[in-house]
Coordinates of N, CA and C in Angstrom, one line a residue:
Chain A
E23 N 40.4 60.1 16.1 CA 39.0 59.3 16.0 C 38.9 58.3 16.6
I24 N 38.3 58.2 17.5 CA 38.0 56.9 18.4 C 37.6 55.8 17.9
V25 N 38.5 54.7 18.0 CA 38.1 53.6 17.5 C 37.3 52.5 18.6
L26 N 36.0 52.0 18.0 CA 35.5 51.2 19.1 C 35.7 49.7 18.8
T27 N 36.0 48.9 19.8 CA 36.4 47.7 19.5 C 35.6 46.6 20.2
Q28 N 34.4 46.0 20.0 CA 33.3 45.1 20.3 C 33.6 43.7 20.3
S29 N 33.7 42.7 21.8 CA 33.8 42.0 21.9 C 32.6 40.8 22.6
P30 N 32.6 39.6 22.4 CA 32.8 38.9 21.0 C 32.6 39.3 19.7
D31 N 33.0 38.8 18.5 CA 32.0 39.1 17.2 C 31.0 38.3 17.2
T32 N 30.8 37.1 17.9 CA 29.7 36.3 18.0 C 29.3 36.0 19.6
L33 N 28.1 35.7 19.9 CA 27.8 35.3 21.1 C 26.8 34.0 21.1
S34 N 27.2 32.7 21.6 CA 25.7 31.9 21.3 C 25.5 31.8 22.8
L35 N 24.2 31.9 22.7 CA 23.4 31.6 24.2 C 21.9 31.1 23.8
S36 N 21.4 31.0 24.8 CA 20.0 30.6 24.8 C 19.2 31.1 25.6
P37 N 17.8 31.4 25.4 CA 16.6 32.2 26.1 C 16.7 31.9 27.6
G38 N 17.0 32.9 27.9 CA 16.8 32.9 29.6 C 18.2 33.0 30.3
E39 N 19.3 32.9 29.4 CA 20.7 33.1 30.2 C 20.9 34.5 30.0
R40 N 21.9 34.6 30.3 CA 22.5 36.1 30.7 C 23.8 36.4 29.6
A41 N 23.4 37.8 29.0 CA 24.4 37.8 27.8 C 25.5 39.2 28.2
T42 N 26.5 39.1 28.1 CA 27.6 40.0 28.2 C 28.0 40.6 27.0
L43 N 27.8 41.8 26.9 CA 28.3 42.5 25.4 C 29.2 43.4 25.9
S44 N 30.7 43.5 25.2 CA 32.0 44.3 25.2 C 32.2 45.4 24.4
C45 N 32.6 46.7 24.8 CA 32.6 47.5 23.9 C 34.0 48.3 24.0
R46 N 35.4 48.5 23.9 CA 36.1 49.1 24.4 C 36.6 50.4 23.3
A47 N 37.0 51.3 24.1 CA 37.3 52.4 23.4 C 38.6 53.0 23.3
S48 N 39.1 53.6 22.0 CA 40.4 53.5 22.0 C 40.9 54.7 22.8
K49 N 40.3 55.7 23.1 CA 40.6 57.1 23.8 C 39.6 57.4 24.9
S50 N 40.2 57.6 25.9 CA 39.3 58.3 27.4 C 38.5 59.2 27.0
D51 N 38.5 60.1 26.0 CA 37.7 61.3 25.1 C 36.4 60.8 25.1
T52 N 36.0 59.9 25.3 CA 34.6 59.0 25.0 C 33.9 59.4 26.4
G53 N 34.7 59.5 27.4 CA 33.4 60.0 28.4 C 32.3 58.9 28.8
Y54 N 31.3 59.5 29.1 CA 30.1 58.7 29.2 C 29.1 58.6 28.1
Y55 N 30.0 59.5 26.8 CA 29.1 59.6 25.6 C 29.2 58.3 24.7
L56 N 28.2 57.3 25.0 CA 28.3 56.0 24.6 C 26.8 55.5 24.6
A57 N 26.5 55.1 23.2 CA 24.9 54.5 22.7 C 25.3 53.0 22.4
W58 N 24.3 52.3 22.7 CA 23.9 51.1 22.2 C 22.6 50.8 21.3
Y59 N 23.0 49.9 20.1 CA 21.9 49.8 19.4 C 21.6 48.7 19.0
Q60 N 20.4 47.9 18.9 CA 19.9 46.4 18.5 C 19.4 46.7 17.0
Q61 N 19.7 45.8 16.2 CA 19.4 45.6 14.8 C 19.2 44.2 14.3
K62 N 17.9 44.2 13.9 CA 17.2 42.7 13.6 C 17.2 42.8 11.9
T63 N 17.6 41.4 11.4 CA 17.8 41.4 9.8 C 16.9 42.0 9.4
G64 N 17.3 42.8 8.2 CA 16.2 43.4 7.3 C 15.5 44.6 8.2
Q65 N 15.7 45.3 9.2 CA 15.1 46.2 9.8 C 16.3 47.2 10.2
A66 N 16.0 48.5 10.8 CA 16.8 49.4 11.0 C 17.1 49.5 12.3
P67 N 18.5 50.4 13.0 CA 19.0 49.9 14.4 C 17.7 50.8 15.3
R68 N 17.7 50.1 16.4 CA 16.8 50.7 17.4 C 17.8 51.1 18.6
L69 N 17.4 52.5 19.0 CA 18.7 52.7 20.3 C 17.9 51.9 21.3
L70 N 18.9 51.4 22.2 CA 18.6 51.0 23.5 C 19.3 51.5 24.8
I71 N 20.4 52.2 24.6 CA 21.1 52.8 25.8 C 21.9 54.0 25.1
Y72 N 21.6 54.9 25.9 CA 22.5 56.4 25.8 C 23.3 56.7 27.1
A73 N 24.1 57.7 26.9 CA 24.6 58.2 27.8 C 25.5 57.1 28.9
T74 N 26.1 56.0 28.0 CA 26.5 54.9 29.2 C 25.5 53.9 29.8
S75 N 24.1 54.4 30.4 CA 23.6 53.8 31.1 C 22.4 54.2 31.0
S76 N 21.8 55.2 30.2 CA 20.2 55.5 30.3 C 19.6 54.8 29.3
R77 N 18.5 54.1 29.9 CA 17.8 53.2 28.7 C 16.4 54.3 27.8
A78 N 16.7 53.7 26.6 CA 15.6 54.7 25.6 C 14.4 54.4 26.3
T79 N 13.4 55.2 25.6 CA 11.8 55.1 25.9 C 11.6 53.9 25.1
G80 N 10.8 53.1 26.2 CA 10.2 51.9 26.0 C 11.5 50.6 26.3
I81 N 12.5 50.6 26.6 CA 13.2 49.3 26.3 C 13.3 48.9 28.0
P82 N 13.2 47.7 27.9 CA 12.6 46.6 29.0 C 14.3 46.7 30.1
D83 N 13.8 46.6 31.3 CA 14.9 46.8 32.3 C 15.9 45.8 32.4
R84 N 15.7 45.1 31.5 CA 16.7 43.6 31.3 C 18.3 43.9 30.6
F85 N 17.6 45.3 29.8 CA 19.0 45.8 29.3 C 19.6 46.9 30.4
T86 N 20.9 46.7 30.4 CA 21.6 47.6 31.3 C 22.9 47.6 31.0
G87 N 23.1 49.2 30.4 CA 24.8 49.8 30.5 C 25.6 50.1 31.5
R88 N 26.8 50.0 31.2 CA 27.4 50.4 32.5 C 28.9 50.7 31.8
A89 N 30.0 51.3 32.4 CA 31.3 51.8 32.1 C 32.3 51.5 33.2
S90 N 33.5 51.1 33.0 CA 34.8 51.0 33.8 C 36.0 51.7 32.8
G91 N 36.2 52.9 33.0 CA 37.3 53.4 32.4 C 36.7 53.6 30.8
T92 N 37.2 52.9 30.0 CA 37.2 53.2 28.5 C 36.6 51.9 28.2
D93 N 36.4 50.9 28.7 CA 35.6 49.6 28.8 C 33.9 49.9 29.2
F94 N 33.2 49.4 27.9 CA 31.3 49.9 28.1 C 31.1 48.4 28.0
T95 N 30.0 48.0 28.6 CA 29.4 46.8 28.8 C 27.7 47.0 28.9
L96 N 27.2 45.9 27.7 CA 25.6 46.1 28.0 C 25.5 44.4 28.1
T97 N 24.6 44.5 29.0 CA 24.1 43.2 29.9 C 22.9 43.0 29.6
I98 N 22.7 41.9 29.0 CA 21.0 41.5 29.0 C 20.7 40.3 29.7
T99 N 20.0 40.4 30.6 CA 19.5 39.5 31.7 C 18.4 38.5 31.4
R100 N 18.0 37.3 31.1 CA 17.2 36.6 31.2 C 16.7 37.1 29.6
L101 N 17.5 36.4 28.4 CA 17.4 36.7 27.2 C 16.1 35.9 26.8
E102 N 15.5 36.9 25.8 CA 14.3 36.4 25.4 C 14.3 36.3 24.1
P103 N 13.6 35.1 23.3 CA 13.2 35.2 21.8 C 14.0 36.3 21.1
E104 N 13.5 37.4 21.1 CA 13.3 38.6 20.0 C 14.7 39.5 20.6
D105 N 15.1 39.0 21.6 CA 16.8 39.7 21.9 C 18.0 39.5 20.9
F106 N 17.7 37.9 20.3 CA 18.8 37.3 19.3 C 18.8 38.7 18.0
A107 N 20.1 39.3 17.6 CA 20.1 40.2 16.9 C 21.5 40.5 16.8
V108 N 21.7 41.6 16.2 CA 23.2 42.2 16.4 C 23.2 43.5 17.0
Y109 N 24.3 43.6 17.7 CA 24.5 45.0 18.9 C 25.8 45.9 18.3
Y110 N 25.4 46.9 18.2 CA 26.3 47.9 18.2 C 26.4 49.3 19.4
C111 N 27.6 49.3 19.6 CA 28.0 50.3 20.4 C 28.5 51.8 19.3
Q112 N 28.2 53.0 20.0 CA 28.4 54.1 19.1 C 29.0 55.4 20.2
Q113 N 29.7 55.8 19.7 CA 30.6 56.9 20.8 C 29.8 58.5 20.1
Y114 N 29.4 59.3 20.9 CA 28.9 60.4 20.2 C 29.9 61.7 20.9
A115 N 31.0 61.3 21.4 CA 31.8 62.5 22.1 C 32.3 63.6 21.0
T116 N 32.7 63.0 20.1 CA 33.5 63.8 18.9 C 33.3 63.1 17.7
S117 N 33.3 64.3 16.8 CA 33.1 63.6 15.4 C 34.5 63.2 15.1
P118 N 34.5 62.0 13.9 CA 33.9 61.1 13.7 C 32.9 60.2 14.5
Y119 N 31.6 60.1 14.5 CA 30.7 59.5 15.4 C 30.8 57.9 15.4
T120 N 32.0 57.2 15.8 CA 31.9 56.1 15.3 C 31.3 55.0 16.0
F121 N 31.2 53.9 15.3 CA 30.3 52.8 15.7 C 31.8 51.5 15.8
G122 N 31.1 50.4 17.0 CA 31.9 49.2 16.8 C 31.7 48.4 15.8
Q123 N 32.3 47.2 15.7 CA 31.9 46.5 14.3 C 30.8 45.5 14.5
G124 N 30.2 45.6 16.1 CA 29.0 44.6 16.0 C 29.5 43.7 16.5
T125 N 28.4 42.7 17.6 CA 28.6 41.9 18.2 C 27.0 41.3 17.8
K126 N 26.9 40.0 17.3 CA 26.0 39.2 16.7 C 25.3 38.1 18.0
L127 N 24.4 38.4 18.4 CA 23.9 37.5 19.5 C 22.9 35.7 18.8
E128 N 23.5 35.2 19.0 CA 22.7 34.2 18.2 C 22.3 33.1 19.3
I129 N 21.4 32.4 19.0 CA 20.7 31.2 19.5 C 21.5 29.9 19.5
Chain B
E23 N 3.3 60.1 16.4 CA 4.4 58.9 16.2 C 5.3 59.7 15.3
V24 N 7.0 59.7 15.7 CA 7.8 59.9 14.9 C 7.9 58.9 13.6
Q25 N 8.1 59.5 12.5 CA 8.2 59.0 11.0 C 9.2 59.7 10.4
L26 N 10.1 58.8 9.8 CA 11.4 59.2 9.2 C 10.8 58.2 7.7
V27 N 11.1 58.7 6.3 CA 10.9 58.3 5.4 C 11.7 58.6 4.3
E28 N 12.7 57.7 4.1 CA 13.6 58.2 3.0 C 13.3 57.7 1.3
S29 N 13.8 58.9 0.5 CA 13.4 58.4 -0.9 C 14.9 58.9 -1.4
G30 N 14.8 58.2 -3.0 CA 15.9 58.7 -4.0 C 17.1 58.1 -4.4
G31 N 17.0 56.6 -3.2 CA 17.9 55.8 -4.1 C 17.9 55.2 -5.2
G32 N 18.6 54.1 -5.3 CA 18.4 53.7 -6.5 C 20.0 53.2 -7.6
L33 N 20.0 52.8 -8.5 CA 21.4 52.1 -9.2 C 22.0 54.0 -9.7
V34 N 23.2 54.0 -9.6 CA 23.9 54.8 -10.5 C 25.2 54.6 -10.5
K35 N 25.8 54.7 -11.7 CA 27.0 54.3 -12.3 C 28.0 55.1 -11.3
P36 N 29.2 54.4 -11.3 CA 30.5 55.3 -10.4 C 30.7 56.5 -11.4
G37 N 30.8 57.4 -10.5 CA 31.2 58.8 -10.7 C 29.8 59.9 -10.9
G38 N 28.8 59.1 -10.7 CA 27.2 59.7 -10.7 C 27.0 60.5 -9.6
S39 N 25.7 61.2 -9.8 CA 25.2 61.5 -8.6 C 24.0 61.1 -8.2
L40 N 23.4 61.4 -6.8 CA 22.2 61.3 -6.4 C 22.0 61.9 -5.3
R41 N 20.5 62.5 -5.2 CA 20.5 63.0 -4.0 C 19.3 62.2 -3.1
L42 N 19.5 62.4 -1.9 CA 18.2 61.6 -1.0 C 17.7 62.6 -0.2
S43 N 16.4 62.2 0.1 CA 15.5 62.9 0.9 C 15.0 62.4 2.0
C44 N 14.8 62.8 3.0 CA 14.0 62.2 4.1 C 13.0 63.3 4.7
A45 N 12.2 62.6 4.8 CA 10.4 63.5 5.1 C 10.5 62.9 6.7
A46 N 10.0 64.0 7.4 CA 10.1 63.9 9.0 C 8.2 64.2 9.3
S47 N 7.9 63.3 10.1 CA 6.7 64.0 10.5 C 6.5 63.6 12.0
G48 N 5.5 63.8 12.5 CA 5.3 63.3 14.3 C 6.2 63.9 15.3
F49 N 7.0 65.1 14.7 CA 7.8 65.8 15.9 C 8.1 67.3 15.3
T50 N 8.6 67.9 16.2 CA 9.1 69.3 15.7 C 10.6 69.0 14.9
F51 N 10.3 69.1 13.9 CA 11.8 68.8 12.9 C 12.8 69.9 13.4
S52 N 12.4 71.0 13.6 CA 13.2 72.1 14.0 C 14.3 72.3 15.2
D53 N 13.6 71.1 15.9 CA 14.1 71.1 17.3 C 15.3 69.7 17.6
Y54 N 15.7 69.4 16.3 CA 16.5 67.7 16.1 C 17.7 68.1 15.4
T55 N 18.7 68.1 15.9 CA 20.0 67.6 14.8 C 19.6 66.6 13.9
M56 N 19.7 66.4 13.2 CA 19.7 65.5 11.9 C 20.9 64.5 11.3
N57 N 20.8 63.4 10.7 CA 22.1 62.7 10.6 C 21.8 61.8 9.4
W58 N 22.8 61.2 8.7 CA 22.4 60.2 8.0 C 23.7 59.1 8.4
V59 N 22.9 57.8 8.6 CA 24.0 56.7 8.7 C 23.9 55.5 7.5
R60 N 24.9 55.2 7.4 CA 24.8 53.9 6.1 C 25.5 52.7 6.3
Q61 N 24.9 51.8 6.0 CA 25.3 50.3 6.0 C 25.4 49.5 4.7
A62 N 26.6 49.4 4.3 CA 27.1 48.5 3.3 C 26.4 46.8 3.4
P63 N 26.3 46.7 2.4 CA 25.5 45.3 2.2 C 26.4 44.2 3.2
G64 N 25.6 43.6 4.4 CA 26.3 42.6 4.9 C 27.6 43.1 6.3
K65 N 27.5 44.4 6.1 CA 28.7 45.5 6.8 C 27.8 45.9 8.2
G66 N 28.9 47.0 9.2 CA 28.2 47.2 10.2 C 28.1 48.7 9.8
L67 N 27.4 49.4 10.9 CA 26.8 51.0 10.6 C 28.0 51.9 10.5
E68 N 28.1 52.8 9.6 CA 28.8 53.9 9.2 C 28.1 55.4 9.7
W69 N 28.7 56.1 10.6 CA 28.0 57.6 10.4 C 28.7 58.3 9.2
V70 N 27.7 58.9 8.4 CA 28.3 59.8 7.3 C 28.2 61.1 7.7
S71 N 26.9 61.6 8.1 CA 26.8 63.2 8.1 C 26.1 63.5 9.2
S72 N 26.1 65.0 9.6 CA 25.0 65.4 10.8 C 24.9 67.1 10.5
I73 N 23.7 67.6 10.6 CA 23.6 69.2 10.3 C 22.9 69.1 11.6
S74 N 23.1 70.3 12.3 CA 22.7 71.0 13.7 C 21.1 71.6 13.1
R75 N 20.2 72.1 14.5 CA 18.8 72.3 14.0 C 18.6 73.6 13.2
T76 N 19.7 74.5 13.2 CA 19.5 75.9 12.0 C 20.7 75.9 10.8
S77 N 21.0 74.5 10.9 CA 22.4 74.1 9.4 C 23.8 74.9 10.1
A78 N 23.7 75.6 11.3 CA 25.0 76.4 11.4 C 26.4 75.1 11.6
D79 N 25.9 74.4 12.2 CA 26.9 73.3 12.2 C 26.8 72.0 11.6
I80 N 27.8 71.4 10.5 CA 27.6 70.5 9.5 C 29.2 69.6 9.6
Y81 N 28.8 68.1 9.7 CA 29.9 67.6 10.1 C 29.8 66.1 8.9
Y82 N 30.8 65.8 8.5 CA 31.0 64.6 7.5 C 32.1 63.8 8.0
A83 N 32.1 62.6 7.9 CA 32.9 61.4 7.7 C 34.1 61.6 6.8
D84 N 35.4 61.1 6.6 CA 36.3 61.9 6.0 C 35.9 60.9 4.8
S85 N 35.2 59.8 4.7 CA 35.1 58.9 3.5 C 34.1 59.7 2.5
V86 N 33.5 60.8 3.2 CA 32.8 61.5 2.3 C 32.9 62.9 1.7
K87 N 33.5 63.2 2.8 CA 34.1 64.8 3.0 C 34.2 65.3 1.5
G88 N 33.5 66.2 1.1 CA 33.9 67.1 -0.3 C 33.2 66.3 -1.6
R89 N 32.6 65.1 -1.4 CA 31.9 64.5 -2.2 C 30.3 64.8 -1.7
F90 N 30.0 64.5 -0.3 CA 28.4 64.8 0.1 C 28.4 65.8 0.5
T91 N 26.7 66.3 0.6 CA 26.5 67.7 1.0 C 25.3 67.1 1.7
I92 N 24.9 67.6 3.0 CA 23.9 67.7 3.9 C 23.3 68.8 3.8
S93 N 22.0 68.9 3.8 CA 20.8 70.2 3.9 C 19.8 69.8 4.7
R94 N 18.9 70.4 5.2 CA 17.8 70.7 5.7 C 16.8 71.8 5.2
D95 N 15.5 71.5 4.9 CA 14.8 72.6 5.2 C 13.6 72.4 6.0
N96 N 13.9 73.0 7.4 CA 12.7 73.0 8.1 C 11.3 73.5 7.7
S97 N 11.3 74.2 6.6 CA 10.0 74.8 6.5 C 9.1 73.4 5.8
K98 N 9.9 72.7 5.3 CA 9.2 71.5 4.7 C 9.6 70.1 5.7
N99 N 10.1 70.2 6.8 CA 10.6 69.0 7.5 C 11.2 68.1 6.8
S100 N 12.2 68.3 5.8 CA 13.1 67.5 5.2 C 14.5 67.7 5.3
L101 N 15.2 66.9 5.2 CA 16.7 66.5 5.2 C 17.0 65.8 4.1
Y102 N 18.2 66.3 3.5 CA 18.8 65.8 2.2 C 20.2 65.7 2.1
L103 N 20.7 64.7 1.3 CA 22.1 64.5 1.3 C 22.1 64.3 -0.4
Q104 N 23.0 65.3 -0.8 CA 23.4 65.3 -2.2 C 24.7 64.5 -2.2
M105 N 24.7 63.8 -3.1 CA 25.9 62.6 -3.1 C 26.6 62.9 -4.5
N106 N 28.0 63.1 -4.4 CA 28.2 63.3 -6.2 C 29.5 62.6 -6.0
S107 N 30.0 62.3 -7.5 CA 31.2 61.2 -7.6 C 31.2 60.2 -6.8
L108 N 30.4 59.3 -6.6 CA 29.8 58.5 -6.4 C 30.9 57.4 -6.7
R109 N 31.0 56.3 -5.8 CA 32.3 55.2 -5.8 C 31.1 53.7 -5.5
V110 N 32.2 52.8 -6.1 CA 31.4 51.7 -5.6 C 31.2 51.4 -4.2
E111 N 32.1 51.6 -3.6 CA 32.1 51.6 -2.2 C 31.2 52.2 -1.3
D112 N 30.5 53.2 -2.0 CA 29.5 54.1 -1.2 C 28.1 53.2 -1.5
T113 N 28.3 52.1 -2.1 CA 26.8 51.2 -2.1 C 26.6 50.9 -0.7
A114 N 25.3 51.1 -0.4 CA 24.8 50.9 1.3 C 23.4 51.3 1.1
V115 N 22.8 50.8 2.5 CA 21.3 51.3 2.9 C 21.7 52.7 3.7
F116 N 21.3 53.5 3.3 CA 21.0 55.3 3.7 C 19.6 55.3 4.7
Y117 N 20.4 55.4 5.9 CA 19.2 56.1 6.9 C 19.5 57.1 7.3
C118 N 18.3 58.1 7.5 CA 18.3 59.3 8.5 C 17.9 58.6 9.7
A119 N 18.4 59.9 10.4 CA 18.1 59.5 11.9 C 18.4 60.7 12.7
T120 N 17.1 61.0 13.8 CA 17.3 62.0 14.5 C 18.5 62.0 15.4
G121 N 19.1 63.1 16.0 CA 20.1 63.4 17.2 C 19.0 63.3 18.3
H122 N 19.2 63.9 19.1 CA 18.7 64.2 20.4 C 19.5 65.6 21.0
G123 N 18.8 66.5 21.0 CA 19.2 67.6 21.2 C 20.6 68.0 20.5
S124 N 21.5 68.5 21.5 CA 22.6 68.7 20.3 C 23.5 67.5 20.9
Y125 N 23.0 66.5 21.2 CA 24.1 65.1 21.0 C 23.8 64.0 19.7
H126 N 24.6 63.7 19.6 CA 24.8 63.2 18.2 C 24.8 61.5 18.7
Y127 N 23.6 60.8 19.3 CA 23.2 59.6 19.0 C 21.7 59.6 18.6
F128 N 21.7 58.4 17.7 CA 20.5 58.2 17.1 C 19.2 57.5 17.6
N129 N 18.3 58.6 17.9 CA 17.2 58.2 18.5 C 16.0 57.5 17.5
F130 N 15.7 58.0 16.7 CA 14.9 57.6 15.7 C 15.3 57.4 14.5
W131 N 15.0 56.2 13.7 CA 15.6 56.0 12.5 C 14.2 55.7 11.4
G132 N 15.0 56.2 10.0 CA 14.0 55.5 9.0 C 14.3 54.6 8.4
Q133 N 13.6 54.1 7.5 CA 13.5 52.3 7.0 C 14.4 52.3 6.3
G134 N 15.6 53.2 5.8 CA 16.7 53.5 4.7 C 16.3 53.3 3.6
S135 N 17.4 53.9 2.7 CA 17.1 53.9 1.0 C 18.1 53.1 0.7
L136 N 18.2 52.2 -0.1 CA 19.0 51.5 -0.9 C 20.3 52.4 -2.0
V137 N 21.2 52.9 -1.9 CA 22.0 53.3 -3.2 C 23.0 52.3 -3.7
T138 N 22.6 52.0 -5.0 CA 23.9 50.9 -5.9 C 24.8 51.5 -6.4
V139 N 26.0 51.7 -6.3 CA 26.8 52.4 -7.6 C 27.4 51.1 -8.0
S140 N 27.1 50.8 -9.5 CA 27.9 50.0 -10.1 C 27.5 50.3 -11.9
S141 N 28.8 49.7 -12.4 CA 28.7 49.9 -13.8 C 28.0 49.2 -14.6

């Protein structure tokens, strides 16, 4: 099983700032098969990024994903008020399709 | 517009059974891998099960293997999750979600159905 560890657990920033969220995979088998989701309170998750760096339909270009080996990063430039939420990474390289524990982005 | 609507959740006693349904519309259901993902109250996301377009390939998380059964009916644009031998730790909101082609990332999500297992 591929374990994903996200850091930090909580990130406190202000609108207009830059956020950097990390996700470390326990195995290199992950390849580029990594996705990022945003979840707001009381809502279903929303796909942001797939294949490490491809933005899903309708996702603004202030969301960027990249990888360095088994370390994956989601960067949000110029935070908007609606960006404050919980973010999850997920690997889909191999079953079980595991999620990270989440990073809460708060004001 | 893609729509996924889950139903069938509710309160059930430990050891009981429940069947979740997910009605799909707005896309060609038979073209998509389908999935169930759950979220315990106040916790993170957990993938539960996936089923390929023709039902030929089915996968389960170890936590539900042998107790849950995923199925689909492409003629009815519907996805199902039969849950038996339910445990308190199965309490969660269950989401159905589309895959993308044969890839198991989750493109579109339903609003979720709450399953509560309690005596």
